[in-house]
Coordinates of C-alpha atoms in Angstrom, one line a residue:
X1 CA 30.2 6.2 -36.3
X2 CA 33.3 8.4 -34.8
X3 CA 34.6 7.5 -31.3
X4 CA 33.3 9.8 -28.5
X5 CA 35.0 10.7 -25.9
X6 CA 33.7 9.4 -23.0
X7 CA 32.8 10.2 -19.1
X8 CA 31.0 9.5 -16.2
X9 CA 27.9 10.2 -16.5
X10 CA 27.4 9.9 -19.8
X11 CA 24.3 8.3 -21.7
X12 CA 25.1 5.7 -24.2
X13 CA 22.9 2.9 -26.1
X14 CA 24.4 -0.2 -27.2
X15 CA 22.0 -2.1 -29.6
X16 CA 19.0 -0.4 -28.1
X17 CA 20.0 -1.5 -24.9
X18 CA 20.4 2.4 -23.0
X19 CA 23.0 2.4 -20.2
X20 CA 24.7 5.3 -18.4
X21 CA 28.6 5.8 -17.5
X22 CA 29.5 5.1 -14.0
X23 CA 33.1 4.6 -14.3
X24 CA 36.2 4.9 -16.9
X25 CA 39.6 3.6 -16.0
X26 CA 41.7 0.2 -14.9
X27 CA 40.3 -2.9 -13.4
X28 CA 42.8 -4.4 -11.4
X29 CA 44.0 -7.7 -13.1
X30 CA 42.4 -6.9 -16.7
X31 CA 44.6 -4.7 -19.5
X32 CA 43.8 -1.3 -20.8
X33 CA 40.9 1.3 -20.0
X34 CA 37.6 0.2 -18.8
X35 CA 34.0 2.0 -18.9
X36 CA 31.8 0.7 -15.8
X37 CA 28.4 1.2 -17.0
X38 CA 24.8 0.6 -15.3
X39 CA 22.5 -0.8 -17.7
X40 CA 18.5 0.4 -17.6
X41 CA 17.4 -3.2 -17.2
X42 CA 19.1 -4.2 -14.2
X43 CA 18.7 -8.0 -16.0
X44 CA 21.8 -7.1 -18.1
X45 CA 24.3 -6.9 -15.7
X46 CA 26.5 -8.7 -14.1
X47 CA 27.5 -7.1 -10.6
X48 CA 26.6 -3.9 -8.8
X49 CA 29.8 -2.0 -9.1
X50 CA 31.8 -4.3 -7.0
X51 CA 34.3 -6.6 -8.6
X52 CA 36.5 -9.6 -6.7
X53 CA 35.7 -7.5 -3.9
X54 CA 36.8 -3.9 -4.7
X55 CA 34.0 -1.5 -5.4
X56 CA 34.6 0.7 -8.7
X57 CA 31.4 2.5 -8.5
X58 CA 28.0 2.6 -7.4
X59 CA 25.2 2.0 -8.8
X60 CA 21.6 3.8 -8.4
X61 CA 19.6 0.9 -8.9
X62 CA 19.6 -1.5 -5.3
X63 CA 19.5 -4.7 -7.6
X64 CA 22.1 -6.9 -7.4
X65 CA 23.1 -7.1 -11.3
X66 CA 22.8 -3.2 -12.6
X67 CA 26.4 -3.3 -13.9
X68 CA 28.8 -4.6 -16.3
X69 CA 32.4 -3.4 -17.6
X70 CA 32.7 -2.8 -21.2
X71 CA 35.4 -1.6 -23.4
X72 CA 35.5 1.6 -25.0
X73 CA 35.9 0.7 -28.1
X74 CA 31.9 -0.4 -28.7
X75 CA 29.4 0.0 -31.4
X76 CA 27.4 2.8 -30.4
X77 CA 24.3 3.1 -31.5
X78 CA 23.6 6.4 -33.0
X79 CA 22.3 9.1 -31.3
X80 CA 19.8 11.9 -32.7
X81 CA 18.9 15.7 -31.6
X82 CA 15.2 16.6 -30.7
X83 CA 14.8 17.8 -34.3
X84 CA 16.2 14.6 -36.1
X85 CA 13.9 12.6 -34.0
X86 CA 11.0 14.8 -34.8
X87 CA 11.8 14.6 -38.5
X88 CA 12.0 10.9 -38.4
X89 CA 9.1 10.1 -36.6
X90 CA 6.9 12.1 -38.5
X91 CA 6.9 12.8 -42.3
X92 CA 8.7 15.4 -44.0
X93 CA 8.0 17.3 -47.2
X94 CA 10.7 15.7 -49.3
X95 CA 8.7 12.6 -48.2
X96 CA 5.3 13.3 -49.6
X97 CA 6.8 15.3 -52.8
X98 CA 8.7 12.4 -54.0
X99 CA 6.3 9.5 -53.0
X100 CA 6.1 6.8 -55.9
X101 CA 3.4 6.8 -58.0
X102 CA 0.8 4.3 -57.7
X103 CA -1.7 2.5 -60.2
X104 CA -4.8 0.3 -59.9
X105 CA -5.5 -1.9 -62.6
X106 CA -3.3 0.1 -65.0
X107 CA -4.4 3.5 -64.3
X108 CA -3.0 6.0 -62.4
X109 CA -4.2 6.8 -58.9
X110 CA -5.7 10.5 -58.6
X111 CA -4.1 11.8 -55.4
X112 CA -6.6 14.2 -54.6
X113 CA -4.9 16.9 -51.5
X114 CA -2.0 14.7 -51.2
X115 CA 0.5 17.8 -51.1
X116 CA -1.7 19.7 -49.1
X117 CA -1.9 16.7 -46.4
X118 CA 2.0 16.6 -46.5
X119 CA 2.6 20.3 -45.9
X120 CA -0.2 19.8 -43.2
X121 CA 2.3 17.1 -41.0
X122 CA 5.4 18.5 -42.2
X123 CA 3.8 21.4 -39.8
X124 CA 2.5 19.1 -37.6
X125 CA -1.0 20.8 -37.9
X126 CA -3.7 18.7 -36.0
X127 CA -0.8 16.7 -34.0
X128 CA -0.9 17.7 -30.4
X129 CA 0.9 14.5 -29.1
X130 CA 4.4 13.9 -29.9
X131 CA 6.0 10.2 -28.8
X132 CA 9.5 9.7 -29.1
X133 CA 10.5 6.7 -27.7
X134 CA 13.4 5.0 -27.6
X135 CA 14.8 7.3 -30.1
X136 CA 18.6 7.7 -28.8
X137 CA 17.4 11.5 -28.3
X138 CA 20.5 13.6 -27.1
X139 CA 20.2 17.0 -26.8
X140 CA 23.1 18.6 -25.0
X141 CA 23.2 22.9 -27.1
X142 CA 21.3 23.9 -29.7
X143 CA 21.6 26.9 -32.0
X144 CA 19.1 29.7 -32.1
X145 CA 18.0 28.6 -35.5
X146 CA 17.2 25.2 -34.4
X147 CA 15.5 26.2 -31.4
X148 CA 12.7 28.7 -33.9
X149 CA 12.5 25.5 -36.1
X150 CA 11.4 23.7 -33.7
X151 CA 9.2 26.1 -31.7
X152 CA 7.6 26.7 -35.0
X153 CA 6.8 23.1 -35.5
X154 CA 5.6 22.3 -32.1
X155 CA 3.4 25.6 -31.4
X156 CA 0.7 23.5 -30.8
X157 CA 1.8 20.5 -28.7
X158 CA 0.2 19.5 -25.4
X159 CA 1.6 16.0 -25.1
X160 CA 5.2 15.1 -25.3
X161 CA 7.0 11.8 -24.6
X162 CA 10.4 10.8 -24.3
X163 CA 11.1 7.5 -22.6
X164 CA 13.9 5.9 -22.6
X165 CA 16.3 8.7 -24.2
X166 CA 19.6 9.6 -23.7
X167 CA 18.9 13.1 -21.9
X168 CA 21.9 13.2 -18.9
X169 CA 20.6 16.4 -17.4
X170 CA 17.3 18.0 -16.6
X171 CA 18.4 21.6 -18.5
X172 CA 18.3 20.0 -21.6
X173 CA 14.3 18.5 -21.0
X174 CA 13.4 21.7 -19.8
X175 CA 14.9 23.9 -22.3
X176 CA 13.0 22.1 -24.7
X177 CA 9.5 22.0 -23.1
X178 CA 10.0 26.0 -23.1
X179 CA 9.8 26.1 -26.4
X180 CA 6.3 24.5 -26.4
X181 CA 3.8 26.7 -24.6
X182 CA 0.9 24.7 -24.6
X183 CA 2.5 21.6 -23.0
X184 CA 0.6 20.4 -20.2
X185 CA 2.1 16.9 -20.1
X186 CA 5.5 15.4 -20.1
X187 CA 6.3 12.0 -19.9
X188 CA 10.0 11.2 -19.4
X189 CA 10.0 7.6 -18.1
X190 CA 13.5 5.2 -18.2
X191 CA 15.9 8.0 -18.0
X192 CA 18.4 9.1 -16.4
X193 CA 18.5 12.6 -15.6
X194 CA 20.3 14.7 -13.3
X195 CA 18.4 17.1 -11.7
X196 CA 20.5 20.7 -10.3
X197 CA 19.6 22.2 -7.8
X198 CA 19.3 26.0 -9.4
X199 CA 16.4 25.1 -11.4
X200 CA 14.9 28.8 -11.8
X201 CA 12.3 28.8 -14.3
X202 CA 8.9 27.4 -14.0
X203 CA 7.0 25.2 -16.3
X204 CA 3.4 26.7 -15.3
X205 CA 1.6 24.9 -17.5
X206 CA 2.2 21.4 -17.0
X207 CA -0.3 19.3 -15.4
X208 CA 1.0 15.5 -16.2
X209 CA 4.3 14.3 -15.5
X210 CA 5.7 11.1 -15.2
X211 CA 9.3 9.8 -14.2
X212 CA 8.6 5.7 -13.9
X213 CA 11.8 3.6 -13.6
X214 CA 13.9 7.5 -13.4
X215 CA 15.4 5.9 -9.9
X216 CA 15.1 9.8 -8.5
X217 CA 15.0 10.1 -5.0
X218 CA 12.3 11.9 -3.5
X219 CA 14.4 15.0 -2.5
X220 CA 15.2 15.1 -6.4
X221 CA 11.3 14.6 -7.3
X222 CA 9.8 17.1 -4.8
X223 CA 12.6 19.8 -6.9
X224 CA 11.5 18.9 -10.2
X225 CA 7.8 19.2 -9.3
X226 CA 8.9 22.5 -7.5
X227 CA 8.7 24.2 -11.0
X228 CA 5.4 22.6 -12.0
X229 CA 3.3 24.9 -9.5
X230 CA -0.1 23.4 -11.6
X231 CA 0.4 20.3 -11.2
X232 CA -2.2 17.7 -10.9
X233 CA -1.2 14.2 -11.7
X234 CA 2.4 12.6 -10.6
X235 CA 3.2 9.2 -11.8
X236 CA 6.5 8.0 -9.9
X237 CA 6.2 4.1 -11.3
X238 CA 8.9 1.2 -10.4
X239 CA 11.6 3.6 -8.9
X240 CA 12.5 1.4 -5.9
X241 CA 11.2 3.8 -3.1
X242 CA 10.5 2.3 0.1
X243 CA 9.3 5.4 1.9
X244 CA 8.1 9.3 1.2
X245 CA 9.7 11.0 4.3
X246 CA 11.2 14.3 3.2
X247 CA 10.5 16.8 0.1
X248 CA 7.4 18.8 -0.7
X249 CA 5.3 18.1 -3.6
X250 CA 2.7 20.8 -4.9
X251 CA 0.0 21.7 -3.1
X252 CA -2.4 21.5 -6.1
X253 CA -1.4 17.7 -6.9
X254 CA -4.3 15.1 -6.6
X255 CA -3.2 11.8 -8.4
X256 CA -0.1 10.6 -6.9
X257 CA 0.9 6.9 -8.8
X258 CA 3.7 5.0 -6.4
X259 CA 3.0 1.5 -8.0
X260 CA 5.7 -0.9 -8.2
X261 CA 7.8 0.4 -5.3
X262 CA 9.4 -0.9 -2.3
X263 CA 6.7 0.0 -0.1
X264 CA 6.2 -2.1 3.0
X265 CA 4.2 0.2 5.6
X266 CA 1.3 2.5 4.5
X267 CA 2.2 5.0 7.4
X268 CA 6.1 5.2 5.8
X269 CA 4.0 7.8 3.3
X270 CA 2.3 9.9 5.6
X271 CA 5.1 12.5 4.5
X272 CA 2.1 12.9 1.6
X273 CA -0.5 13.4 4.1
X274 CA 0.3 17.1 3.8
X275 CA -1.2 17.6 0.4
X276 CA -4.7 19.0 0.8
X277 CA -5.8 17.4 -2.7
X278 CA -4.5 14.4 -3.2
X279 CA -7.8 12.6 -4.3
X280 CA -6.1 9.4 -5.7
X281 CA -3.2 7.2 -4.4
X282 CA -1.8 4.2 -6.2
X283 CA 0.0 1.6 -4.8
X284 CA -0.2 -1.4 -6.9
X285 CA 2.6 -4.4 -6.7
X286 CA 4.1 -3.1 -3.9
X287 CA 4.8 -5.1 -0.3
X288 CA 2.7 -3.4 1.9
X289 CA 1.1 -5.5 4.6
X290 CA 1.0 -3.2 7.7
X291 CA -1.4 0.1 7.8
X292 CA 1.0 1.7 10.5
X293 CA 4.2 1.0 12.2
X294 CA 5.3 2.0 15.9
X295 CA 5.3 5.7 15.8
X296 CA 2.1 7.9 15.2
X297 CA 0.6 8.2 12.1
X298 CA -1.6 11.6 10.2
X299 CA -4.2 10.7 8.0
X300 CA -4.6 11.2 4.6
X301 CA -8.3 13.2 5.2
X302 CA -9.0 14.0 1.4
X303 CA -7.9 10.6 -0.2
X304 CA -11.1 9.1 -2.2
X305 CA -9.5 6.5 -4.3
X306 CA -6.9 3.9 -3.4
X307 CA -5.8 1.2 -5.5
X308 CA -3.8 -1.3 -3.1
X309 CA -3.9 -4.5 -5.9
X310 CA -1.1 -7.0 -5.5
X311 CA 0.4 -6.6 -2.4
X312 CA 1.8 -8.5 0.9
X313 CA -1.9 -7.9 2.8
X314 CA -2.4 -11.3 5.1
X315 CA -4.5 -9.9 7.8
X316 CA -8.3 -8.7 7.9
X317 CA -6.4 -6.1 11.2
X318 CA -5.4 -4.3 7.8
X319 CA -9.0 -3.5 6.6
X320 CA -10.1 -2.2 10.0
X321 CA -7.2 -0.3 10.7
X322 CA -7.8 1.3 7.1
X323 CA -10.4 4.3 7.8
X324 CA -8.0 5.5 11.0
X325 CA -5.8 6.3 8.4
X326 CA -7.7 7.0 4.9
X327 CA -11.2 7.9 6.2
X328 CA -12.2 9.4 3.1
X329 CA -11.7 6.3 0.9
X330 CA -14.5 5.4 -1.1
X331 CA -13.1 3.7 -4.0
X332 CA -10.5 0.9 -3.0
X333 CA -8.9 -1.8 -5.0
X334 CA -7.3 -5.0 -3.0
X335 CA -7.2 -8.0 -5.9
X336 CA -4.4 -10.0 -5.6
X337 CA -3.4 -10.1 -2.1
X338 CA -2.5 -12.9 -0.3
X339 CA -5.9 -12.3 2.5
X340 CA -8.2 -13.5 0.1
X341 CA -6.2 -16.8 -1.2
X342 CA -6.3 -19.4 2.2
X343 CA -9.9 -17.5 3.9
X344 CA -12.2 -19.8 5.9
X345 CA -15.7 -18.9 7.5
X346 CA -15.6 -19.0 11.4
X347 CA -17.1 -22.8 11.0
X348 CA -13.4 -23.7 8.8
X349 CA -15.4 -23.8 5.6
X350 CA -12.8 -23.1 2.8
X351 CA -14.0 -19.7 1.6
X352 CA -13.9 -17.8 -2.6
X353 CA -12.1 -14.8 -2.9
X354 CA -15.2 -13.2 -3.5
X355 CA -16.6 -13.8 -0.6
X356 CA -13.3 -12.5 1.1
X357 CA -14.4 -9.2 -0.7
X358 CA -17.9 -9.1 0.8
X359 CA -15.6 -9.0 3.9
X360 CA -14.0 -6.2 2.5
X361 CA -17.1 -3.9 2.1
X362 CA -18.7 -5.2 5.3
X363 CA -15.4 -3.8 7.5
X364 CA -15.5 -0.4 5.2
X365 CA -18.9 0.9 5.7
X366 CA -18.4 4.4 3.8
X367 CA -16.8 2.1 0.3
X368 CA -18.6 2.9 -2.7
X369 CA -16.6 0.7 -5.1
X370 CA -14.4 -2.4 -5.0
X371 CA -12.0 -3.5 -7.7
X372 CA -14.1 -1.3 -10.0
X373 CA -17.6 -2.5 -9.4
X374 CA -19.8 -0.5 -7.5
X375 CA -21.5 -1.5 -4.1
X376 CA -25.2 -1.6 -4.1
X377 CA -27.8 -1.5 -1.0
X378 CA -28.4 -4.8 -0.9
X379 CA -24.7 -5.8 -1.9
X380 CA -24.0 -4.5 1.8
X381 CA -26.9 -5.7 3.3
X382 CA -25.8 -9.1 2.1
X383 CA -22.3 -8.3 2.8
X384 CA -22.9 -6.9 6.7
X385 CA -25.3 -9.7 7.6
X386 CA -23.3 -12.1 6.5
X387 CA -20.1 -10.5 8.6
X388 CA -22.1 -10.1 11.5
X389 CA -23.0 -13.9 11.7
X390 CA -19.4 -14.8 11.0
X391 CA -18.9 -12.6 14.2
X392 CA -21.3 -14.4 16.2
X393 CA -20.0 -17.8 14.9
X394 CA -16.9 -16.9 16.0
X395 CA -18.2 -15.7 19.8
X396 CA -20.4 -19.1 19.8
X397 CA -16.9 -20.9 19.9
X398 CA -14.7 -19.2 22.7
X399 CA -15.8 -19.5 26.3
X400 CA -17.4 -16.0 27.8
X401 CA -14.9 -14.9 29.5
X402 CA -12.8 -14.6 26.1
X403 CA -15.5 -13.0 23.9
X404 CA -14.5 -9.2 24.5
X405 CA -11.1 -10.3 23.8
X406 CA -12.6 -11.5 20.0
X407 CA -14.3 -8.5 19.9
X408 CA -11.5 -6.4 20.1
X409 CA -11.0 -7.9 16.4
X410 CA -13.8 -6.4 14.9
X411 CA -14.5 -2.8 15.4
X412 CA -17.6 -2.7 13.3
X413 CA -19.5 -5.1 15.9
X414 CA -21.5 -2.4 17.7
X415 CA -22.3 -0.5 14.6
X416 CA -23.5 -3.5 13.1
X417 CA -25.7 -4.8 15.9
X418 CA -27.3 -1.2 16.1
X419 CA -27.9 -1.3 12.6
X420 CA -29.5 -5.1 12.4
X421 CA -29.9 -6.1 15.9
X422 CA -28.0 -8.4 18.4
X423 CA -27.3 -11.9 16.5
X424 CA -27.8 -15.1 18.5
X425 CA -24.6 -16.8 20.2
X426 CA -24.3 -20.2 20.5
X427 CA -23.0 -21.7 24.1
X428 CA -20.0 -23.1 23.5
X429 CA -20.2 -26.5 24.9
X430 CA -17.1 -28.3 26.3
X431 CA -14.6 -30.8 24.6
X432 CA -16.9 -33.9 26.3
X433 CA -20.1 -32.4 25.0
X434 CA -22.0 -34.3 21.9
X435 CA -23.7 -32.5 19.2
X436 CA -27.3 -33.4 19.8
X437 CA -28.5 -33.9 16.7
X438 CA -25.6 -36.4 16.3
X439 CA -26.0 -40.5 16.5
X440 CA -24.3 -40.4 19.8
X441 CA -26.6 -38.5 21.4
X442 CA -29.2 -41.1 21.4
X443 CA -27.0 -43.9 22.9
X444 CA -26.4 -44.9 26.3
X445 CA -23.5 -46.2 28.0
X446 CA -25.1 -48.6 30.1
X447 CA -23.0 -50.7 32.8
X448 CA -24.8 -53.7 34.4
X449 CA -23.8 -55.7 37.5
X450 CA -24.6 -58.0 40.4
X451 CA -24.3 -58.8 43.6
X452 CA -26.1 -62.5 43.5
X453 CA -23.7 -65.5 43.9
X454 CA -25.7 -67.6 41.0
X455 CA -24.8 -64.5 38.3
X456 CA -21.0 -63.4 39.5
X457 CA -20.2 -66.9 38.5
X458 CA -21.3 -65.6 34.9
X459 CA -18.0 -64.4 33.0
X460 CA -20.8 -62.4 31.0
X461 CA -21.3 -59.6 33.6
X462 CA -20.1 -57.1 34.6
X463 CA -21.1 -56.0 31.1
X464 CA -20.7 -52.4 29.4
X465 CA -22.3 -51.4 25.9
X466 CA -24.1 -48.9 23.9
X467 CA -27.8 -49.3 23.8
X468 CA -30.3 -46.6 21.9
X469 CA -32.5 -44.5 24.4
X470 CA -35.8 -45.7 22.5
X471 CA -34.9 -49.4 23.9
X472 CA -38.3 -50.3 26.1
X473 CA -37.3 -52.2 29.3
X474 CA -39.2 -55.2 28.0
X475 CA -37.0 -55.9 25.2
X476 CA -33.6 -54.6 27.7
X477 CA -34.7 -57.1 29.8
X478 CA -35.4 -59.8 27.6
X479 CA -31.8 -59.1 26.1
X480 CA -30.2 -59.3 29.4
X481 CA -32.0 -62.4 29.9
X482 CA -30.5 -63.9 26.8
X483 CA -27.3 -62.8 27.2
X484 CA -27.3 -64.7 30.9
X485 CA -29.2 -67.4 29.6
X486 CA -31.4 -66.9 32.7
X487 CA -35.9 -66.5 32.0
X488 CA -36.7 -63.0 32.4
X489 CA -39.6 -64.1 34.4
X490 CA -36.5 -64.9 37.4
X491 CA -34.6 -61.6 36.8
X492 CA -35.1 -57.9 38.1
X493 CA -33.0 -55.0 37.3
X494 CA -32.7 -51.5 39.1
X495 CA -31.2 -48.6 38.4
X496 CA -28.6 -47.0 40.0
X497 CA -29.2 -43.2 40.0
X498 CA -26.5 -42.0 41.7
X499 CA -28.2 -39.6 43.9
X500 CA -29.1 -39.9 47.7
X501 CA -32.5 -39.4 49.7
X502 CA -33.2 -39.0 53.2
X503 CA -34.3 -41.6 55.1
X504 CA -38.1 -39.8 56.7
X505 CA -38.5 -41.3 60.5
X506 CA -41.8 -41.8 62.1
X507 CA -43.2 -40.6 65.2
X508 CA -45.9 -41.5 67.5
X509 CA -48.9 -39.0 67.4
X510 CA -50.1 -38.2 70.7
X511 CA -51.3 -34.8 72.9
X512 CA -47.6 -33.6 73.2
X513 CA -46.4 -34.5 70.1
X514 CA -45.6 -30.7 69.1
X515 CA -43.3 -31.0 71.9
X516 CA -39.6 -30.0 71.5
X517 CA -36.6 -31.2 73.3
X518 CA -32.9 -31.5 73.1
X519 CA -33.1 -35.2 72.1
X520 CA -35.5 -34.8 69.3
X521 CA -33.4 -31.7 67.9
X522 CA -29.6 -34.2 68.4
X523 CA -31.8 -36.9 66.1
X524 CA -32.5 -34.4 63.3
X525 CA -29.0 -34.2 63.8
X526 CA -28.0 -37.5 63.1
X527 CA -31.0 -37.5 60.1
X528 CA -29.8 -41.2 57.6
X529 CA -29.3 -41.0 53.7
X530 CA -29.8 -44.2 51.5
X531 CA -29.3 -44.6 47.9
X532 CA -32.1 -43.7 45.6
X533 CA -33.0 -46.5 43.0
X534 CA -35.3 -47.0 40.6
X535 CA -36.7 -50.9 39.3
X536 CA -37.3 -51.0 35.8
X537 CA -40.8 -53.2 35.6
X538 CA -40.6 -54.8 32.5
X539 CA -43.0 -53.0 30.0
X540 CA -43.4 -50.4 27.1
X541 CA -41.8 -47.4 28.9
X542 CA -38.1 -46.2 26.6
X543 CA -35.0 -46.1 28.6
X544 CA -34.5 -42.4 27.7
X545 CA -37.6 -41.8 30.5
X546 CA -35.2 -43.3 33.4
X547 CA -31.6 -41.9 31.9
X548 CA -31.0 -38.3 31.2
X549 CA -27.7 -38.5 30.7
X550 CA -25.3 -40.6 28.6
X551 CA -24.4 -42.8 31.5
X552 CA -26.1 -45.5 33.5
X553 CA -25.7 -48.1 36.5
X554 CA -27.5 -51.2 36.3
X555 CA -28.2 -54.0 38.7
X556 CA -29.0 -57.0 38.1
X557 CA -30.9 -59.7 40.3
X558 CA -32.7 -62.6 41.1
X559 CA -36.1 -62.5 42.0

């Protein structure tokens, strides 16, 4: 192909890979003229316009490697006009007329209506969607005759897909669109177009517009959408957008797709809350982890559908705060978030993703579908009662003084209690408490000692051991006697309770027994106390009838 004059902003295609010329000139340390290009596929480049510490040009993409230096003498892919691409993609009358004669088993196949069909295709009759994807279409200026031909062929076209072509300005695209009076859907994905600031003529029929991978900024997008006053659906996926803080979109907009961008906080989109008809917001594969930042936020009052799949949600607080910003959401998609990968119950049990979805349903009372699955009344009942039980289990693990703080993590607690009643909350046990169902709860630690000289010489005492509470006193006495090698008839076991009782004083009864005096009051003030002791009488009574706790002290004596 003949060499083209190269200029900054020019769109080119090299072996099927499209790029934009960002620089024409010399490069330090290299001879001759070089082209600095920004690839649409950012993985093909080697730098971002800065080479050996020198910035030669800036790229639209924020990637580290969208750019390369190329020599101007390249075998660039051939360009096509819109009309050439249209004729190449869709059959022309000449192709049908010169079609090869077909024989079947030596007989000529009858071609009934073939020329009529070819004639209809040549006029694009019955064709309403044009797809001219990646055909190196470049449409700068056309003559009046070409315009009439495009208008004649495309009079019935309602959908046009121009993904990945070589358009340089929006005017080129708009000029084509105005030749299609019935056009309602326009796809410009993968084009790097310059949006002029003097867009005067409207496209009143466009209802669907896709600008994915165009790297347009919010202000440019808003400027383009301003000429589409009846726009209903807008797709802005994969545009490296991190927030939307400027640019008004048409009030007619009902669906907005911001998937595959760099949004981290949902409230960074609050400039879009003013769209009165916005029903669906698709935010799949962003980096969203928070509902709101530190600034006050406005709400998406009309929003009913929200797609949050494959984001960075790691905390239940996100869903607890979501209703404040999106109070009308009834259709939600949340799969692929880190929160569902390591869930545990209040007791520390590992939960599945399905358990996580159940807890999501319970936290959002107005939700009708989750991940495309409709929520039945039974599913909601099970989800909310399960969640209520989990809250109660968490409360049972903290002291009473900390329960209000814990309830602050569960905004739906009060509503759930009103719906299903207050759940039973187990009292928290201290670290030293023993589970009454455990084996340890059925044992008692006894310390046996003696003050008898004859027994004190034995190396067996003092003696501490865990004994079953179901042990009878007779058996206990036998075990002690055998251990000390003393007959059980000669032993006495006395349980020291650790409690004290007052000593009763006996007064002589007489005619003046009821009199009181200072001396008697003084005697009462000097009342004496003695240690309470219980003799363990040999028999079938169990040790548990004498000892309530987990420890006891027994004095061993000779009778």
